[in-house]
Coordinates of C-alpha atoms (C1' of nucleotides) in Angstrom, one line a residue:
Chain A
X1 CA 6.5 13.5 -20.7
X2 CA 4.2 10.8 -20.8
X3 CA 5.3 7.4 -21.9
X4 CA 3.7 6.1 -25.0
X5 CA 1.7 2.6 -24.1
X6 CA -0.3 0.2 -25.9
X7 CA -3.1 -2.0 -24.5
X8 CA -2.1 -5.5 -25.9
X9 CA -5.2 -7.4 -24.0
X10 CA -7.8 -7.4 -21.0
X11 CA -3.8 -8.1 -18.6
X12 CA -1.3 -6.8 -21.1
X13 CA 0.2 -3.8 -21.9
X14 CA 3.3 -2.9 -24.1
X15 CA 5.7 0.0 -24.2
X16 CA 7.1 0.0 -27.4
X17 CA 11.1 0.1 -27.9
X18 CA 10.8 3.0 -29.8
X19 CA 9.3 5.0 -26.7
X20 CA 12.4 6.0 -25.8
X21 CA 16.1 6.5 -26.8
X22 CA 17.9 3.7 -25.9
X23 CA 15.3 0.9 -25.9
X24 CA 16.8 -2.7 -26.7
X25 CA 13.3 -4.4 -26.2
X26 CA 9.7 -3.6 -25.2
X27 CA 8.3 -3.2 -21.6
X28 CA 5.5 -5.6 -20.8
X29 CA 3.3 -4.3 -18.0
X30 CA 0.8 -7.2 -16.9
X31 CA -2.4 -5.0 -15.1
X32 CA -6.2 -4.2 -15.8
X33 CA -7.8 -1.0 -16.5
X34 CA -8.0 -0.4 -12.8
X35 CA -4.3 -1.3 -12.0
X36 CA -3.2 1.0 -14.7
X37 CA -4.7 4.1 -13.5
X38 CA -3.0 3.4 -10.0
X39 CA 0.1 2.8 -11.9
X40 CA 0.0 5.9 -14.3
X41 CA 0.7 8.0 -11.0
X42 CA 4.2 7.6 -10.4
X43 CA 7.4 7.2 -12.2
X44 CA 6.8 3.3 -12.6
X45 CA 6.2 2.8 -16.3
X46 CA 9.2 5.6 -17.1
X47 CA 11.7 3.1 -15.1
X48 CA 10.4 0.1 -16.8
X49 CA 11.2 1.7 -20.2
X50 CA 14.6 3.0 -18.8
X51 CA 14.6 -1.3 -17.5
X52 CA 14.3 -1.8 -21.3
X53 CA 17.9 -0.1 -22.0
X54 CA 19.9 -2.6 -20.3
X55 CA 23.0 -3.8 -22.3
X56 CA 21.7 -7.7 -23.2
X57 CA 18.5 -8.0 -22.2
X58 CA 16.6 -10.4 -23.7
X59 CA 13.1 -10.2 -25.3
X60 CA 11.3 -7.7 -23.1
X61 CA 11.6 -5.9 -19.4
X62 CA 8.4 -7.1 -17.6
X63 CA 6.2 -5.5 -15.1
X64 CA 3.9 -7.2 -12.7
X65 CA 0.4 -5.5 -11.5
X66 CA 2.2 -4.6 -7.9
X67 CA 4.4 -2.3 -10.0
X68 CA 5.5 1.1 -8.7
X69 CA 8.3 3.5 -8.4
X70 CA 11.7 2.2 -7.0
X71 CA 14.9 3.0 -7.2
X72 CA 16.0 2.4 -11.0
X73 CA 14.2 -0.4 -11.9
X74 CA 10.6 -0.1 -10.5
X75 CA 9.4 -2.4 -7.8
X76 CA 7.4 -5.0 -9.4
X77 CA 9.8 -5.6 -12.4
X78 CA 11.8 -9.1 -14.1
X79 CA 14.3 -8.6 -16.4
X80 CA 16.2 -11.5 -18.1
X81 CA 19.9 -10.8 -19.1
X82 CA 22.6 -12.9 -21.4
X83 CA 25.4 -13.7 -19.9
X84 CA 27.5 -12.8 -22.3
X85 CA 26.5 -9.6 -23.6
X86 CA 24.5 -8.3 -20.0
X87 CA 24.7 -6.8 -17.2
X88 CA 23.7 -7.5 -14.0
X89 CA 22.3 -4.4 -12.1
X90 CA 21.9 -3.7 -8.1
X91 CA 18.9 -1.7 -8.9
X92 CA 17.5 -4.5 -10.6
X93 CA 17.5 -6.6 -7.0
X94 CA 16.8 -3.5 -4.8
X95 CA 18.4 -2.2 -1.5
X96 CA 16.9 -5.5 0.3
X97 CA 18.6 -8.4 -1.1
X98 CA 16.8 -11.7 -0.9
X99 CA 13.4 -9.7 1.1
X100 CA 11.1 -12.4 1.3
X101 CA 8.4 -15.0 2.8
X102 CA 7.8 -17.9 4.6
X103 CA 5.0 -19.5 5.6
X104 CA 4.6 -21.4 8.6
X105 CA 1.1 -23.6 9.0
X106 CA -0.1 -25.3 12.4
X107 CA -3.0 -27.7 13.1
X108 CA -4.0 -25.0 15.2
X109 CA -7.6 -23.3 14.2
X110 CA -9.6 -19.9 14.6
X111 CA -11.6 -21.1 17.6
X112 CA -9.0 -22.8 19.0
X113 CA -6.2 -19.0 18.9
X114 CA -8.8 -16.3 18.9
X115 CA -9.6 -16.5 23.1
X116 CA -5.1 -16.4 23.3
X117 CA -4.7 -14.3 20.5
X118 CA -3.5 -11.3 22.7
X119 CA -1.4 -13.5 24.6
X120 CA 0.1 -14.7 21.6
X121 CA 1.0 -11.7 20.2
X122 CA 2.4 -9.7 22.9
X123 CA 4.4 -12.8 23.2
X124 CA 5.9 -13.1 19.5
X125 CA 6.1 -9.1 20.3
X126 CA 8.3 -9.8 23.4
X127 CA 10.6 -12.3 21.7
X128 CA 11.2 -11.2 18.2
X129 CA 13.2 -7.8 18.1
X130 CA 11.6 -5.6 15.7
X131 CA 11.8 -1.7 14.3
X132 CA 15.4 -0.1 12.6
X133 CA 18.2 -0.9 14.4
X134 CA 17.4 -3.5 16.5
X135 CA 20.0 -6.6 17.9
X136 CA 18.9 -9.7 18.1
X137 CA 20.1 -12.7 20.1
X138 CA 23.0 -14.0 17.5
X139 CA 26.3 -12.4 17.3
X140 CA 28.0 -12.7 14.1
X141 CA 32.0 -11.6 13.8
X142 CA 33.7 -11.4 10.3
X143 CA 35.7 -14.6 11.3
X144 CA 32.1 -16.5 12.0
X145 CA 30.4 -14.9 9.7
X146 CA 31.4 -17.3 6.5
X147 CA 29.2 -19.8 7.5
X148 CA 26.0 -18.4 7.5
X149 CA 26.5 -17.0 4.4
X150 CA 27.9 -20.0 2.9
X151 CA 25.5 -22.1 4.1
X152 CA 22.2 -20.0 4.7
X153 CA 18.9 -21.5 6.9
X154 CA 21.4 -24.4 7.0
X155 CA 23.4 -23.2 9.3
X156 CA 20.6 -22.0 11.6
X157 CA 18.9 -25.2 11.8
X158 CA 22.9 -26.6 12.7
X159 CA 22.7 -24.0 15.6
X160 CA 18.8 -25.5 16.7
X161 CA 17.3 -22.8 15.4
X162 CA 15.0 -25.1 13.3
X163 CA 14.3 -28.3 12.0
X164 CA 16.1 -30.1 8.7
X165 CA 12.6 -30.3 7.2
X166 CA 12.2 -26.6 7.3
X167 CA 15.0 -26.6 4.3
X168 CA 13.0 -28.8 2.2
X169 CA 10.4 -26.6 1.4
X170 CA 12.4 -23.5 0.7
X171 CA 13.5 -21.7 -2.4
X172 CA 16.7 -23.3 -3.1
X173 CA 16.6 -25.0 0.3
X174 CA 17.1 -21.9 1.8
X175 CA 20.9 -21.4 0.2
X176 CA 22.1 -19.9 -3.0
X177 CA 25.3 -21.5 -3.7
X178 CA 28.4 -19.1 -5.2
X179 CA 28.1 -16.6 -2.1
X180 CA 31.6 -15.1 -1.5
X181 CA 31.8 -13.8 2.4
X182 CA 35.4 -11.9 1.0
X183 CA 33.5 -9.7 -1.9
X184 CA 31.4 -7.9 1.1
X185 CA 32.6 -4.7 2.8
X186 CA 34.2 -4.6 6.3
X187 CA 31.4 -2.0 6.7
X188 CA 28.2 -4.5 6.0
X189 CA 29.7 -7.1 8.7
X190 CA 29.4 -4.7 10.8
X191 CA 25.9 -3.1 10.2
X192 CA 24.7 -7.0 10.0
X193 CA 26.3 -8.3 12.9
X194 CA 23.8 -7.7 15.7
X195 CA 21.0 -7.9 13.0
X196 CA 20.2 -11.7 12.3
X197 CA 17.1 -12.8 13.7
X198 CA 15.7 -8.9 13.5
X199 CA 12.7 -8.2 11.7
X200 CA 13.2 -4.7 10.6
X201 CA 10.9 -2.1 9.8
X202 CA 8.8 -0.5 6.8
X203 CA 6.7 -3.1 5.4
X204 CA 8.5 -6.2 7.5
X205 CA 6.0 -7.9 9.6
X206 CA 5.1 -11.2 11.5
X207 CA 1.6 -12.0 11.2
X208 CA -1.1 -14.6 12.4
X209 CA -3.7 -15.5 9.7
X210 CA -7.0 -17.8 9.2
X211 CA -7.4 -19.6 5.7
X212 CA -10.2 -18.2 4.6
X213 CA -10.7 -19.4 1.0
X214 CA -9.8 -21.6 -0.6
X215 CA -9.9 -21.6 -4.6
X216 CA -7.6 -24.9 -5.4
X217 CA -8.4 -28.2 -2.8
X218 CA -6.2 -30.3 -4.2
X219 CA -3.0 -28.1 -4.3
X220 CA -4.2 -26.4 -0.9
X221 CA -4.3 -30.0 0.6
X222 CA -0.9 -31.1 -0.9
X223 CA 0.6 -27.3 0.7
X224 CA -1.2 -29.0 4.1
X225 CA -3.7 -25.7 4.6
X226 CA -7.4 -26.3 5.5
X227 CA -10.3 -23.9 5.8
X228 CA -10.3 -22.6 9.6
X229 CA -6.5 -22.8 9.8
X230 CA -3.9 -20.7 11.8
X231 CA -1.2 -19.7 9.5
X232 CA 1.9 -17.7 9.9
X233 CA 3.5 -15.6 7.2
X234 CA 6.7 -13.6 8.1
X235 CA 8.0 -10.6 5.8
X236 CA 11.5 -10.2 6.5
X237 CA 15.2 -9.9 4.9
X238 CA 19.0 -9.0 4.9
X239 CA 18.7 -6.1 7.1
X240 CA 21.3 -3.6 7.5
X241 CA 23.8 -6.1 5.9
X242 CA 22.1 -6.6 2.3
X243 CA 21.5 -2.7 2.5
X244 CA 25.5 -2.2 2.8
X245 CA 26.1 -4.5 0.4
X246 CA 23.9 -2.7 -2.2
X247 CA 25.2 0.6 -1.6
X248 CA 28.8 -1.0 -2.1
X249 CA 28.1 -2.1 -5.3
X250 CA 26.3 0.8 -6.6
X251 CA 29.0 2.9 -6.6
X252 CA 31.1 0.3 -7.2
X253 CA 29.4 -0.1 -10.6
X254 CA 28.8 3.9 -10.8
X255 CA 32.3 4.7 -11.0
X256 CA 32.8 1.8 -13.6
X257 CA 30.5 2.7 -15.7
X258 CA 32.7 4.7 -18.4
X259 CA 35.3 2.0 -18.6
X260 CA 32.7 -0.3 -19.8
X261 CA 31.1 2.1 -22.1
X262 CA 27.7 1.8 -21.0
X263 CA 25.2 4.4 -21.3
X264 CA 22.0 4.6 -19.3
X265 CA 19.3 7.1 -19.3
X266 CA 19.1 6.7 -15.3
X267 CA 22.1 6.6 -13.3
X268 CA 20.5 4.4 -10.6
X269 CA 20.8 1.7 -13.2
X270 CA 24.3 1.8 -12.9
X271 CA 25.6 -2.1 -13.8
X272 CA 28.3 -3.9 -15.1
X273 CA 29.0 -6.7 -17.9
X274 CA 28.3 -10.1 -16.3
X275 CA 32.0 -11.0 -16.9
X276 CA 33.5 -8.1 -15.2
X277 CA 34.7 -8.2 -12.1
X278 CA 32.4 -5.6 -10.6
X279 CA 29.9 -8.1 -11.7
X280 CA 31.5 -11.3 -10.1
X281 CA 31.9 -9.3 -6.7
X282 CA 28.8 -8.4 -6.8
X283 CA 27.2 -11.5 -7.3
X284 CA 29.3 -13.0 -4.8
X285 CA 28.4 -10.7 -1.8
X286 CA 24.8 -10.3 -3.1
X287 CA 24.3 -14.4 -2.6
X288 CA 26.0 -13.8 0.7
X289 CA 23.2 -11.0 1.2
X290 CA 20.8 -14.0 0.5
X291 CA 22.0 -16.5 2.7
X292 CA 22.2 -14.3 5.1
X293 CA 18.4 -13.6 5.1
X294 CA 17.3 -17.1 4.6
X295 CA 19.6 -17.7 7.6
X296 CA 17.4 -14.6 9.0
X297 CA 13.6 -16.1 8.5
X298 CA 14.7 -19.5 9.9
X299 CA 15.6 -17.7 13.4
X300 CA 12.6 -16.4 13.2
X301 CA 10.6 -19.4 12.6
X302 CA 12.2 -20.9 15.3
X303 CA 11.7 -18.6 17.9
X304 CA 7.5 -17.9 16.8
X305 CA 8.0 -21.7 16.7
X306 CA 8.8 -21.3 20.2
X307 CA 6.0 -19.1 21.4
X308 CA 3.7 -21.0 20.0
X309 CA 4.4 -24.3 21.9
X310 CA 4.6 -21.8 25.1
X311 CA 0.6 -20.5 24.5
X312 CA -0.9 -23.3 23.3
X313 CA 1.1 -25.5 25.5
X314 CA 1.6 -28.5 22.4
X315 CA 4.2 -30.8 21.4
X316 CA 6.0 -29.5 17.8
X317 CA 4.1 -32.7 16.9
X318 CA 0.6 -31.5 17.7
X319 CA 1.3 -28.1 16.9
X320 CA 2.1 -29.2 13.1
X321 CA 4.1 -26.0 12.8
X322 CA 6.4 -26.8 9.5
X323 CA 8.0 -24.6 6.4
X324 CA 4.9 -24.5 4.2
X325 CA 7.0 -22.7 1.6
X326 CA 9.8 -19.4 1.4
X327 CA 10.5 -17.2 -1.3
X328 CA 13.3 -14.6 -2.5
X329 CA 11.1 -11.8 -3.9
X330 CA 15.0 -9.7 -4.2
X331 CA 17.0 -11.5 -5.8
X332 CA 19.1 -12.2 -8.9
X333 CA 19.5 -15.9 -10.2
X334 CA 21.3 -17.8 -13.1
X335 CA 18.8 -20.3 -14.6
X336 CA 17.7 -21.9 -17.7
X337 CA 14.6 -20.5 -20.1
X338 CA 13.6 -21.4 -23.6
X339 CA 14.1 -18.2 -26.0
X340 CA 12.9 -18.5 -29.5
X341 CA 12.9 -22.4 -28.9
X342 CA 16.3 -22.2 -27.6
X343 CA 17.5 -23.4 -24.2
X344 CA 19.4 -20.2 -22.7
X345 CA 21.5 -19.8 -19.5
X346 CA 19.9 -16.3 -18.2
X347 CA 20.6 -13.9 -15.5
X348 CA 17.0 -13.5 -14.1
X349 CA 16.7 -10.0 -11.7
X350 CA 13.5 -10.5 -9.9
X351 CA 13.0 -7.1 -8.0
X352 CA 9.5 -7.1 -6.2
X353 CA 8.8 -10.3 -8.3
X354 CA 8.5 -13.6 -6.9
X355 CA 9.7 -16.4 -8.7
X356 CA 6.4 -19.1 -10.1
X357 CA 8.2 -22.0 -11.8
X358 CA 5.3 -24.5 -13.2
X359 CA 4.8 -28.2 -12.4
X360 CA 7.3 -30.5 -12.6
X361 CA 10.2 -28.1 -13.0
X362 CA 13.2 -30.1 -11.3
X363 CA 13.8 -27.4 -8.6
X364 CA 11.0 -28.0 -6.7
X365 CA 10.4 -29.6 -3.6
X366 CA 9.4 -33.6 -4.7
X367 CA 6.3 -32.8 -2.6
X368 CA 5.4 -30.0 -4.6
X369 CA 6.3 -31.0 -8.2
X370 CA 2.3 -31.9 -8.9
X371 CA 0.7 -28.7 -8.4
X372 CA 3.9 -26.2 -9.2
X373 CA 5.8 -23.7 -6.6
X374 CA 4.0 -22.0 -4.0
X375 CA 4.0 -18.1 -4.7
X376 CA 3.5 -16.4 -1.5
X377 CA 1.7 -12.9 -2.2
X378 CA 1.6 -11.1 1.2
X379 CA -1.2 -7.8 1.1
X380 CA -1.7 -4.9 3.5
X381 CA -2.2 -5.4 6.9
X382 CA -5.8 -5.3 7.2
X383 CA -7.2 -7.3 4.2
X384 CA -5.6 -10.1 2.8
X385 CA -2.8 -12.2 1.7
X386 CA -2.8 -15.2 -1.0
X387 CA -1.0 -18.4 -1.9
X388 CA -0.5 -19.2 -5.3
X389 CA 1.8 -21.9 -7.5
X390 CA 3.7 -21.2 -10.4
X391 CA 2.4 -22.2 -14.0
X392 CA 3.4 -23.3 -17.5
X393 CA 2.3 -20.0 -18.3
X394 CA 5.0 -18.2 -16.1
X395 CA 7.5 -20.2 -17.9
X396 CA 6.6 -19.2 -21.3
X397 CA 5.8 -15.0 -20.4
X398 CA 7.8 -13.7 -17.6
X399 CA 11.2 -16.3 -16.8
X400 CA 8.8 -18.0 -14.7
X401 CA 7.6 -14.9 -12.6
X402 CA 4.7 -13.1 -10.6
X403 CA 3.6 -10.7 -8.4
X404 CA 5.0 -10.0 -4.6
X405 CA 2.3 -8.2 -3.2
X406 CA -0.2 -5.4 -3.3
X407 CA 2.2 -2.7 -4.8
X408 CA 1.6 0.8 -2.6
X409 CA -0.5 3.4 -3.8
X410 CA 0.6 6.1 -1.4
X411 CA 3.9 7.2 -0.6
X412 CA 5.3 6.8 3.0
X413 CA 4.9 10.7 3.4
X414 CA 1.4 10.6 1.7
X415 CA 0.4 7.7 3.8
X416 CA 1.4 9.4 7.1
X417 CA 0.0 12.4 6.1
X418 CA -3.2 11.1 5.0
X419 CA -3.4 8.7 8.3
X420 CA -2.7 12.4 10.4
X421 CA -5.3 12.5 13.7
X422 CA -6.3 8.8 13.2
X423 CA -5.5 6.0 15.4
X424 CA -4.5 3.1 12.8
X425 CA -4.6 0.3 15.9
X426 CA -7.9 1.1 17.1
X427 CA -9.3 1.1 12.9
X428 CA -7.1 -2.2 12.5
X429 CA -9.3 -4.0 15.8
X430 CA -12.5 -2.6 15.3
X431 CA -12.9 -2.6 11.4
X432 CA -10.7 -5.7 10.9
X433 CA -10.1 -7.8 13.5
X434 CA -6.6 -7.5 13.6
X435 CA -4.7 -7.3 17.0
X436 CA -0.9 -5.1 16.5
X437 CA 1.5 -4.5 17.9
X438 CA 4.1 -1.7 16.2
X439 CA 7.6 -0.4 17.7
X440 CA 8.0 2.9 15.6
X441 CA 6.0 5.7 15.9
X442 CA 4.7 5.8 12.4
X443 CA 5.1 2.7 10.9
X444 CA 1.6 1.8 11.0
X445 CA 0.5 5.0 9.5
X446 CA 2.8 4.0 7.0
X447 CA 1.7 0.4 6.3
X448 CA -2.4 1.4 7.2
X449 CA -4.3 -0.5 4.5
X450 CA -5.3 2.4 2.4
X451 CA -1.7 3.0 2.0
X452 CA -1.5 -0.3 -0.6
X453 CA -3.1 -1.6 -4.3
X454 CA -6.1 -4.0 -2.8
X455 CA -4.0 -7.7 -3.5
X456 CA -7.5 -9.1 -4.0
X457 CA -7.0 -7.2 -7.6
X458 CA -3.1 -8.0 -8.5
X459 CA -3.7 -12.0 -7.9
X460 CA -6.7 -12.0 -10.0
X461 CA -4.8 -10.2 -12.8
X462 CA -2.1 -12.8 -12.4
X463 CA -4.7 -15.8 -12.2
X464 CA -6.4 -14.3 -15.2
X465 CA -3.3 -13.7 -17.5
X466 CA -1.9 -17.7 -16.4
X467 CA 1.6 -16.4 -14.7
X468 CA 0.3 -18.2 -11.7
X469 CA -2.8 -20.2 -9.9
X470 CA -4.9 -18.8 -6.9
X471 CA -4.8 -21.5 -4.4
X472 CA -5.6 -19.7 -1.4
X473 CA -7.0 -16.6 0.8
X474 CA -5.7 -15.8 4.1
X475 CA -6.7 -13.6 6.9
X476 CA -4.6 -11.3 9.0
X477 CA -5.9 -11.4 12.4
X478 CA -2.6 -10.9 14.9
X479 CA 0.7 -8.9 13.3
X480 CA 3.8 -7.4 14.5
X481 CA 5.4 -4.7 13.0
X482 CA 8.9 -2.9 13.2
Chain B
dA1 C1' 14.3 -1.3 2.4
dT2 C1' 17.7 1.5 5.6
dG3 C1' 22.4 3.0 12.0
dT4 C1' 15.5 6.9 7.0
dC5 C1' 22.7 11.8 6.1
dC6 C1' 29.5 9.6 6.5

DNA sequence: ATGTCC
C-alpha cells in the first residue's frame, strides 16, 4: 500500500495524519524530486508515518533528505516528544547510540601529505583496531567502568588520551550528564569492555580529506579550515556496548508495552511513557551508551593524533591538529523549543539526524556562537563530505535538526551483489584518488560509492530549505575502514 | 550498527 504524500514545496513534503490509523501528527519529509524517487524505494516514508503514531509527539515526525529504511523509525528521522504525555523510543535513537563525528584539522596541506600519504595510512591502519570485534588498547571492568561513562571524552583526555581543548569544541563537551552506569546490563560491560578505542565496521571509517570548497569564508575561517587543507573526519560510536544496551531496552519496553496501554502499528517502535521507569533506565544507560562513545572518538583522536606527529615528524604545535567540531547523530536529548509561541521542555530523538542549533544559541562553543554549530555531513567514500552550521531556520522547522549524511540507496546485499567481480580498491585509487585500507572482506563492497544518495544533493536540499548553511567541501583522499 | 543467531 502506497503511502499517500503531498508535495508542500520545491524541499517539502507532507504525509497527512489521516494517511494512516493511528496518526497523532503529520510526517514532514524535507527532499527534491530527485531525493524522492530514491526514497519511494524502500519502507522509509511507511516508518515515518508509523514515527507519526507516537503517544505525545508534538507537531510533526520529520524526515531529512538522507532518509531510508531502519529499524522502526527510519534513518534520517527527528521526532520531538512531551515529557509528560511521550514516550521515549529505542528505535527512535537506533542500535548505535551516540554514532557520530569529529573533525580533526592540521596546518598540514595536499602537497605537503600526498608524497606520505601511503605511509600515513598504513600507519593510522596499524594503530587503530578496526572491523567487528576488535580489542583495542583500554581495558574497562564494571568496577572502572563508571567513570567513563560518567564523565565521557573527559575522562580520556584525564588518561592523556587528548587535550582539554579537544572538549571545548564538542557537542555537549563531549558528556551528556544523567548517565546511570547501574541501568546497563552485566551483558553490555562485557561486550564493551575490550571495545573502546575500536572503530567498528559497516559504514565506520577514519579518513584523510583536502578542503576543497569552500562556500562560507568567514564561518570556514572562524572553524580554522582553509582551501588546500588536510582534514581528518572520523565515523565512529558505542560499539558493542550501545548495541547491548539497545537490545536491553527493546525488550525491556516490548514486554511493557500492555501495561502502559500503548498501541503501535510497528512493534519495533516499542517505547515507554517518559515517566516510567522503563523510560528512566533507559535514558540512563542510553547517556552511558553516549559517554561511552565520546570517550571512544577522543581515543581515537589521540592516537591518529599520534601518527601524525610520527609521519610528518611536527610538534602538536605545528601540526595544528585540534577538535574542529563532534556530533551525536544517535542520540536522544531533553532541550527547550518554542511551540505555538510557547517555550517547551522536549524530548528530541535524533536518529540519523544531526543536531544544527542557529547562532547564538547558549550551547555553543563561545568560539562558534557567531556563525552557528558546525553540522558535520560525512558522504560515501569516494566523493565528498561537507561542513555546515546550524540556522534560525533549524530552530523554527525541525527542533534544530539536519541531515547526517548521504542516506544509502542500496542495501548491503544489493551493494555486494552489485560490486560482484569488481575490485572496489583499485576503482577507489584510479577513479578517485583515494588510498584504503579495509579489514573485512566485504566491507568496501558494501560502502563502494554507488552504494549511497550522492551528499552533494542532500546538503543542497538542506541549504535550500534553510535547516542549515553549506560552509564547506571536503575530499576523501586516504580512509580506513573496519 | 552488531561477538551480522543465545
Amino acid at each position: 500500500m502506497a503511502i499517500p504524500i503531498e508535495r508542500l514545496d520545491e524541499y517539502r513534503w507532507r504525509i497527512p495524519p489521516d494517511a494512516k490509523p493511528g496518526m497523532r501528527v503529520p510526517a514532514i519529509i524535507f527532499a527534491d524530486e530527485k531525493l524522492m524517487d530514491q526514497i519511494r524505494h524502500d519502507l522509509s516514508l511507511e516508518q515515518a508515518a508509523n514515527s507519526a503514531t507516537l503517544p505525545g509527539i508534538v507537531r510533526a515526525a520529520y524526515a531529512m533528505p538522507d532518509i531510508h529504511q531502519g529499524y522502526g523509525l527510519p534513518i534520517g528521522a527527528v521526532v520531538a516528544t512531551d515529557p509528560e504525555t511521550g514516550v521515549v523510543t529505542p528505535g527512535g535513537v537506533g542500535y548505535d547510540i551516540n554514532c557520530g563525528v569529529r573533525l580533526l584539522r592540521t596546518e598540514l596541506t595536499r602537497t605537503e601529505v600526498l608524497p606520505r600519504l601511503k605511509e600515513l595510512v598504513n600507519g593510522l591502519f596499524a594503530t587503530i583496531p578496526t572491523g567487528v570485534g576488535t580489542q583495542g588498547k583500554v581495558r574497562l571492568t564494571r568496577e572502572n567502568a563508571r567513570k567513563p561513562l560518567e564523565q565521557g571524552a573527559r575522562w580520556a583526555v584525564e588518561q592523556g588520551l587528548g587535550e582539554p581543548e579537544d572538549l571545548v569544541t564538542a557537542e555537549a563537551s563531549g558528556c551528556i550528564a544523567g548517565a546511570d552506569p547501574d541501568a546497563v546490563s552485566p551483558r553490555a560491560y562485557e561486550r564493551g569492555r575490550a571495545q573502546l578505542g575500536t572503530l567498528g565496521s559497516g559504514n565506520h571509517f577514519l579518513e584523510v580529506q583536502v578542503v576543497e570548497k569552500i562556500y562560507d569564508e568567514q564561518a570556514a575561517n572562524v572553524l580554522g579550515l582553509f582551501p588546500g587543507q588536510v582534514t581528518v573526519l572520523i565515523h565512529s560510536g558505542s560499539r558493542g556496548f550501545g548495541h547491548q544496551v539497545c537490545t536491553d531496552y527493546l525488550a525491556s519496553m516490548e514486554r511493557a508495552l500492555k501495561k502502559y496501554g500503548i498501541q503501535l502499528p510497528d512493534r519495533q517502535l516499542a517505547c515507554t511513557p517518559l515517566r516510567s521507569e522503563e523510560a528512566s533506565a533507559y535514558l540512563g544507560a542510553m547517556r552511558a551508551a553516549a559517554n561511552y562513545a565520546w570517550t571512544n572518538r577522543q581515543c581515537l583522536t589521540h592516537w591518529a593524533r599520534e601518527v601524525f606527529q610520527q609521519v610528518f615528524r611536527k610538534s602538536p604545535r605545528d601540526l595544528g591538529m585540534w577538535v574542529v567540531y563532534d556530533v551525536a547523530h544517535n542520540i536522544a536529548k531533553l532541550e527547550e523549543h518554542e511551540v505555538d509561541g510557547k517555550k517547551r521542555r522536549l524530548l528530541v530523538h535524533r536518529k540519523g539526524a544531526t543536531r544544527a542549533f542557529p547562532p547564538g544559541h547558549p550551547e555553543l562553543p563561545e568560539r562558534y556562537r557567531s556563525i552557528g554549530q558546525p553540522v558535520l555531513v560525512p558522504g560515501d567514500m569516494g566523493r565528498a563530505s561537507f561542513v555546515l552550521v546550524g540556522t534560525d531556520g533549524a530552530m523554527r522547522e525541525t527542533f534544530g535538526s539536519t541531515c547526517h549524511g548521504a542516506g544509502r540507496v542500496m542495501s548491503r546485499a544489493a551493494a555486494i551483489r552489485a560490486a560482484r567481480g569488481r575490485a572496489i580498491e583499485r576503482e577507489l585509487e584510479d577513479t578517485h584518488g583515494v588510498y584504503v585500507r579495509a579489514s573485512g572482506r566485504d566491507s568496501l563492497k558494501e560502502e563502494m560509492p554507488e552504494a549511497y544518495k550522492n551528499v552533494q544533493d542532500v546538503v543542497t536540499v538542506c541549504h535550500n530549505a534553510g535547516i542549515s548553511r553549506m560552509v564547506v567541501k571536503l575530499k576523501p583522499i586516504g580512509c580506513i575502514k573496519g
